[in-house]
Amino acid sequence: MNTPESRQTMPPTPTGTHRFTLHGHGRSGSRTFFAYHVSLFNAPPHAYQMVLRIQLSDYVQNIYLNELNNPPCIPWGFRLYHSLNTEPTAEFPLSDLFNGYRTSFVAYIERVFYDTTNGNRDFQKMYDEGRPLPVQVNILSASYPHPIGTDRYSSEFSGLLFGSDEETFLAHRLLEAPDWDEVRAITHTPNQLLQGTLDDFPQITVHGVRDYMQDAYPPTSRYEEKSPFIEDHPYDSTVTRRRDGHKFQLSFSACEQQWWNSTTLNDKN
C-alpha cells in the first residue's frame, strides 16, 4: 500500500462499521477510485474526515461505471450519489487503514437518493443477479484521518482536496458543529497536483466563498441545504501542502456535486 508523504503513526481510533462515498471514473489508473469517509460529529468512530485511494475488481468496476453512464430514474427534487457501506459484522477503526494494519475490506455499493427539499437520504443497496453486490475494496493509500469539529468557521471556504490530477474532488472541511459536508468534482489545468500531495488530503482555501451555515443559528433553525458553489463557475484558491506547509495557487471550476449532508452529520444522538 502506498503511503502519504507526511506519514506518521495514527493513534488508535474507536472501532465501528463505516460508510464511504464513492468517487471517480477510473481515469487515474486501472480500477482506481476514491472513497471519502462519511463523518458524524456525535459518533466517535466517525468523527474524522478521511479518504482512501482504492481499487475495485474489473467486474465491479464495469457495473459501477455502467451505473454512472446509465443512471436509474431519479425522482424530481432528488440527487443521486453512490456510497460503500462496510459489512455490519466487520467493525474496525479508521486508524487501522492509515497504519496499514488493514489493506482491504468488504462493503456493499449503495445508491443514495438525496431529497433536496429536506436533506433526507435513502440508501439502497445495488443488486447483481438479484443479490446485494459485495465489493472487495483494496486500499492503495489512506489519507491522515482529519479530526472534525476542532476549529472555528473561517472567513473563506476551508476545504480538503483528494483524488488525482485527472479526477480531483473538493470536500468541505468540517470545522465546527453545526456544519455541512459536501464533496464536489472540480476541473483545473492539468499537471498541477501531484498524487503524493493529494494522498495527503491537502487543505484548500477558496477565496470569495463563505464558510458558515447562514441558517444554522439558533440551533433550532432548519439547516440550509444549498451549496455555496455554482456549477461551472471559476474559483481561485490557495492549496496548503500537508507535509511541509508549502502554499500554491490553484484556479478551478466547480463541477458535479457528489455528496451533501447537513442533517445526520449534526444529529445529537
Short mmCIF file of C-alpha atoms in Angstrom, two decimals:
data_model
loop_
_atom_site.label_atom_id
_atom_site.label_comp_id
_atom_site.label_asym_id
_atom_site.label_seq_id
_atom_site.Cartn_x
_atom_site.Cartn_y
_atom_site.Cartn_z
CA MET A 1 0.00 0.00 0.00
CA ASN A 2 1.35 3.44 -0.94
CA THR A 3 1.58 5.89 1.95
CA PRO A 4 1.04 9.65 2.19
CA GLU A 5 4.12 11.87 2.08
CA SER A 6 3.52 13.14 5.64
CA ARG A 7 3.45 9.61 7.01
CA GLN A 8 3.10 9.28 10.77
CA THR A 9 1.64 6.64 13.06
CA MET A 10 -2.01 7.34 13.81
CA PRO A 11 -3.15 6.78 17.43
CA PRO A 12 -5.94 4.18 17.69
CA THR A 13 -9.41 5.48 16.82
CA PRO A 14 -12.73 3.96 18.01
CA THR A 15 -14.00 0.83 16.30
CA GLY A 16 -17.10 0.82 14.10
CA THR A 17 -18.59 -0.01 10.73
CA HIS A 18 -18.08 2.71 8.14
CA ARG A 19 -19.72 4.29 5.13
CA PHE A 20 -17.70 5.95 2.37
CA THR A 21 -18.94 7.96 -0.58
CA LEU A 22 -17.62 6.59 -3.88
CA HIS A 23 -15.98 8.81 -6.49
CA GLY A 24 -14.20 8.58 -9.82
CA HIS A 25 -14.40 7.07 -13.28
CA GLY A 26 -11.14 5.12 -13.16
CA ARG A 27 -9.31 7.73 -15.25
CA SER A 28 -6.41 7.97 -12.78
CA GLY A 29 -5.36 4.34 -13.28
CA SER A 30 -6.68 0.85 -13.84
CA ARG A 31 -9.60 0.19 -11.49
CA THR A 32 -8.59 3.16 -9.28
CA PHE A 33 -11.34 5.06 -7.44
CA PHE A 34 -11.69 7.16 -4.30
CA ALA A 35 -13.68 6.62 -1.10
CA TYR A 36 -14.47 9.54 1.23
CA HIS A 37 -15.39 8.66 4.81
CA VAL A 38 -18.86 9.85 5.93
CA SER A 39 -18.32 11.85 9.13
CA LEU A 40 -20.64 12.37 12.11
CA PHE A 41 -19.99 14.92 14.86
CA ASN A 42 -21.50 12.93 17.71
CA ALA A 43 -20.26 9.41 16.88
CA PRO A 44 -16.59 8.98 17.92
CA PRO A 45 -15.75 6.26 15.33
CA HIS A 46 -16.89 8.65 12.59
CA ALA A 47 -15.56 11.99 13.85
CA TYR A 48 -12.87 12.05 11.18
CA GLN A 49 -12.56 13.09 7.56
CA MET A 50 -10.50 10.57 5.60
CA VAL A 51 -10.00 9.48 2.00
CA LEU A 52 -8.94 6.15 0.55
CA ARG A 53 -7.49 5.61 -2.91
CA ILE A 54 -8.88 2.19 -3.78
CA GLN A 55 -9.08 -0.46 -6.46
CA LEU A 56 -12.17 -2.40 -7.48
CA SER A 57 -12.31 -5.62 -9.47
CA ASP A 58 -12.97 -5.39 -13.21
CA TYR A 59 -16.39 -6.93 -12.68
CA VAL A 60 -17.48 -4.43 -10.01
CA GLN A 61 -15.89 -1.54 -11.89
CA ASN A 62 -17.92 -2.35 -15.00
CA ILE A 63 -21.18 -2.50 -13.03
CA TYR A 64 -20.44 0.79 -11.27
CA LEU A 65 -19.34 2.65 -14.43
CA ASN A 66 -22.39 1.37 -16.29
CA GLU A 67 -24.50 2.80 -13.46
CA LEU A 68 -22.79 6.20 -13.85
CA ASN A 69 -23.23 6.20 -17.62
CA ASN A 70 -26.82 4.89 -17.46
CA PRO A 71 -28.26 6.18 -14.19
CA PRO A 72 -31.63 4.97 -12.92
CA CYS A 73 -34.68 7.20 -12.95
CA ILE A 74 -34.17 9.96 -10.38
CA PRO A 75 -37.37 11.48 -8.90
CA TRP A 76 -37.92 15.23 -9.17
CA GLY A 77 -36.16 17.11 -6.38
CA PHE A 78 -33.66 14.31 -5.74
CA ARG A 79 -29.97 13.83 -6.49
CA LEU A 80 -28.16 10.52 -6.88
CA TYR A 81 -24.90 9.76 -5.10
CA HIS A 82 -23.06 6.45 -4.53
CA SER A 83 -21.54 5.00 -1.37
CA LEU A 84 -19.76 1.96 0.08
CA ASN A 85 -21.15 0.51 3.31
CA THR A 86 -18.91 -1.95 5.17
CA GLU A 87 -20.22 -5.29 6.37
CA PRO A 88 -22.20 -4.91 9.63
CA THR A 89 -20.23 -7.72 11.30
CA ALA A 90 -16.79 -6.32 10.34
CA GLU A 91 -16.04 -3.40 12.64
CA PHE A 92 -12.63 -1.74 12.54
CA PRO A 93 -11.01 1.58 13.46
CA LEU A 94 -10.08 4.09 10.76
CA SER A 95 -6.58 4.19 12.23
CA ASP A 96 -6.09 0.57 11.05
CA LEU A 97 -6.45 1.79 7.47
CA PHE A 98 -3.90 4.57 7.87
CA ASN A 99 -1.40 2.49 9.85
CA GLY A 100 -1.54 -0.32 7.29
CA TYR A 101 -2.99 -2.97 9.63
CA ARG A 102 -5.90 -3.41 7.23
CA THR A 103 -5.28 -3.22 3.48
CA SER A 104 -8.74 -4.29 2.29
CA PHE A 105 -12.33 -4.72 3.40
CA VAL A 106 -15.67 -5.90 2.04
CA ALA A 107 -18.51 -3.42 1.52
CA TYR A 108 -21.72 -3.04 -0.46
CA ILE A 109 -22.26 -0.43 -3.16
CA GLU A 110 -25.29 1.75 -2.47
CA ARG A 111 -27.35 4.19 -4.45
CA VAL A 112 -28.02 7.25 -2.32
CA PHE A 113 -31.14 9.21 -3.24
CA TYR A 114 -30.85 12.65 -1.66
CA ASP A 115 -34.02 14.72 -1.17
CA THR A 116 -33.04 18.36 -1.78
CA THR A 117 -36.19 19.62 -0.04
CA ASN A 118 -35.44 18.24 3.43
CA GLY A 119 -31.93 16.75 3.41
CA ASN A 120 -33.10 13.14 3.86
CA ARG A 121 -31.19 10.34 2.17
CA ASP A 122 -32.37 6.88 1.15
CA PHE A 123 -29.54 4.31 0.95
CA GLN A 124 -30.39 1.43 -1.39
CA LYS A 125 -28.02 -1.47 -1.96
CA MET A 126 -27.20 -2.14 -5.60
CA TYR A 127 -28.10 -5.64 -6.74
CA ASP A 128 -26.42 -8.04 -9.14
CA GLU A 129 -28.44 -11.03 -10.36
CA GLY A 130 -30.97 -10.46 -7.59
CA ARG A 131 -28.46 -10.23 -4.72
CA PRO A 132 -26.76 -7.29 -2.99
CA LEU A 133 -23.45 -6.52 -4.68
CA PRO A 134 -20.48 -7.17 -2.32
CA VAL A 135 -17.27 -5.35 -3.13
CA GLN A 136 -13.70 -6.28 -2.25
CA VAL A 137 -12.11 -2.88 -1.62
CA ASN A 138 -8.32 -2.91 -1.94
CA ILE A 139 -6.62 0.13 -0.42
CA LEU A 140 -3.79 1.79 -2.35
CA SER A 141 -3.36 4.67 0.09
CA ALA A 142 -5.13 6.16 3.10
CA SER A 143 -5.03 9.85 3.98
CA TYR A 144 -4.46 11.01 7.54
CA PRO A 145 -7.79 10.92 9.43
CA HIS A 146 -8.56 14.62 9.89
CA PRO A 147 -10.46 15.19 13.19
CA ILE A 148 -13.66 17.19 12.75
CA GLY A 149 -15.06 19.92 14.97
CA THR A 150 -11.63 21.14 16.09
CA ASP A 151 -11.70 24.69 14.69
CA ARG A 152 -13.93 27.69 14.06
CA TYR A 153 -15.56 28.86 10.85
CA SER A 154 -13.15 30.95 8.80
CA SER A 155 -13.96 33.99 6.67
CA GLU A 156 -13.41 31.97 3.46
CA PHE A 157 -14.27 28.41 2.49
CA SER A 158 -11.92 25.86 4.06
CA GLY A 159 -11.72 22.53 2.29
CA LEU A 160 -9.68 19.40 1.63
CA LEU A 161 -8.60 18.08 -1.76
CA PHE A 162 -8.37 14.45 -2.86
CA GLY A 163 -8.36 12.33 -5.99
CA SER A 164 -5.81 12.61 -8.78
CA ASP A 165 -4.68 15.26 -11.24
CA GLU A 166 -7.09 13.68 -13.75
CA GLU A 167 -10.04 13.43 -11.34
CA THR A 168 -9.96 15.89 -8.46
CA PHE A 169 -12.52 16.37 -5.68
CA LEU A 170 -13.12 19.11 -3.14
CA ALA A 171 -14.54 18.28 0.31
CA HIS A 172 -15.71 20.85 2.83
CA ARG A 173 -13.55 20.83 5.96
CA LEU A 174 -15.82 20.15 8.94
CA LEU A 175 -14.73 22.90 11.32
CA GLU A 176 -17.44 23.10 13.96
CA ALA A 177 -20.97 21.87 14.54
CA PRO A 178 -23.42 22.55 13.04
CA ASP A 179 -21.82 22.27 9.64
CA TRP A 180 -22.40 20.80 6.19
CA ASP A 181 -20.49 18.02 4.44
CA GLU A 182 -20.05 18.33 0.69
CA VAL A 183 -17.94 16.67 -2.00
CA ARG A 184 -17.75 18.26 -5.40
CA ALA A 185 -15.79 17.33 -8.52
CA ILE A 186 -13.59 20.14 -9.82
CA THR A 187 -11.66 20.73 -13.04
CA HIS A 188 -8.39 22.62 -13.38
CA THR A 189 -5.38 22.99 -15.65
CA PRO A 190 -3.63 19.59 -15.87
CA ASN A 191 -0.33 18.74 -14.19
CA GLN A 192 -0.82 20.98 -11.16
CA LEU A 193 -1.43 18.36 -8.46
CA LEU A 194 0.97 15.54 -7.59
CA GLN A 195 -0.50 12.26 -6.36
CA GLY A 196 1.60 12.42 -3.20
CA THR A 197 0.12 15.82 -2.40
CA LEU A 198 -3.44 14.61 -2.96
CA ASP A 199 -2.92 11.42 -0.94
CA ASP A 200 -2.02 13.72 1.96
CA PHE A 201 -5.51 15.37 1.86
CA PRO A 202 -4.11 18.94 1.48
CA GLN A 203 -6.08 21.89 2.81
CA ILE A 204 -7.52 24.43 0.40
CA THR A 205 -8.90 27.93 0.97
CA VAL A 206 -11.34 29.07 -1.72
CA HIS A 207 -11.29 32.84 -1.97
CA GLY A 208 -14.54 34.79 -2.02
CA VAL A 209 -16.67 31.83 -0.87
CA ARG A 210 -18.31 31.85 2.57
CA ASP A 211 -17.65 29.20 5.20
CA TYR A 212 -20.58 29.26 7.60
CA MET A 213 -24.14 27.99 7.73
CA GLN A 214 -26.35 31.01 7.27
CA ASP A 215 -29.45 29.35 8.74
CA ALA A 216 -27.82 27.24 11.46
CA TYR A 217 -28.34 29.70 14.31
CA PRO A 218 -30.17 29.46 16.62
CA PRO A 219 -29.69 25.65 16.77
CA THR A 220 -33.44 25.07 16.33
CA SER A 221 -33.31 26.62 12.85
CA ARG A 222 -33.58 24.37 9.78
CA TYR A 223 -30.12 23.61 8.37
CA GLU A 224 -29.57 25.17 4.99
CA GLU A 225 -29.50 22.79 2.05
CA LYS A 226 -27.74 24.91 -0.56
CA SER A 227 -24.10 24.64 -1.57
CA PRO A 228 -22.08 27.88 -1.70
CA PHE A 229 -20.68 26.79 -5.08
CA ILE A 230 -22.15 27.48 -8.51
CA GLU A 231 -21.66 24.70 -11.04
CA ASP A 232 -19.25 25.57 -13.91
CA HIS A 233 -18.24 28.78 -12.10
CA PRO A 234 -14.48 29.55 -11.85
CA TYR A 235 -12.82 29.98 -8.44
CA ASP A 236 -9.39 30.97 -7.16
CA SER A 237 -7.85 29.17 -4.20
CA THR A 238 -4.72 28.59 -2.16
CA VAL A 239 -3.65 24.98 -1.50
CA THR A 240 -1.52 24.16 1.55
CA ARG A 241 0.56 21.02 1.29
CA ARG A 242 0.42 18.98 4.50
CA ARG A 243 3.97 17.60 4.59
CA ASP A 244 5.80 20.94 4.57
CA GLY A 245 3.18 23.72 4.69
CA HIS A 246 4.08 24.89 1.17
CA LYS A 247 1.32 27.02 -0.40
CA PHE A 248 0.45 27.38 -4.06
CA GLN A 249 -2.38 28.86 -6.10
CA LEU A 250 -4.99 26.78 -7.88
CA SER A 251 -7.74 28.03 -10.19
CA PHE A 252 -10.59 25.59 -10.77
CA SER A 253 -14.19 25.27 -11.89
CA ALA A 254 -16.81 23.67 -9.65
CA CYS A 255 -18.49 20.66 -11.23
CA GLU A 256 -20.99 17.99 -10.16
CA GLN A 257 -21.98 17.78 -6.50
CA GLN A 258 -21.32 14.18 -5.39
CA TRP A 259 -22.24 14.33 -1.70
CA TRP A 260 -24.15 16.57 0.71
CA ASN A 261 -25.12 16.15 4.36
CA SER A 262 -26.27 18.85 6.75
CA THR A 263 -28.73 16.72 8.74
CA THR A 264 -27.41 13.45 10.24
CA LEU A 265 -23.92 14.97 10.38
CA ASN A 266 -25.21 17.23 13.14
CA ASP A 267 -27.55 14.80 14.96
CA LYS A 268 -27.19 14.78 18.74
CA ASN A 269 -27.85 11.03 19.05
#
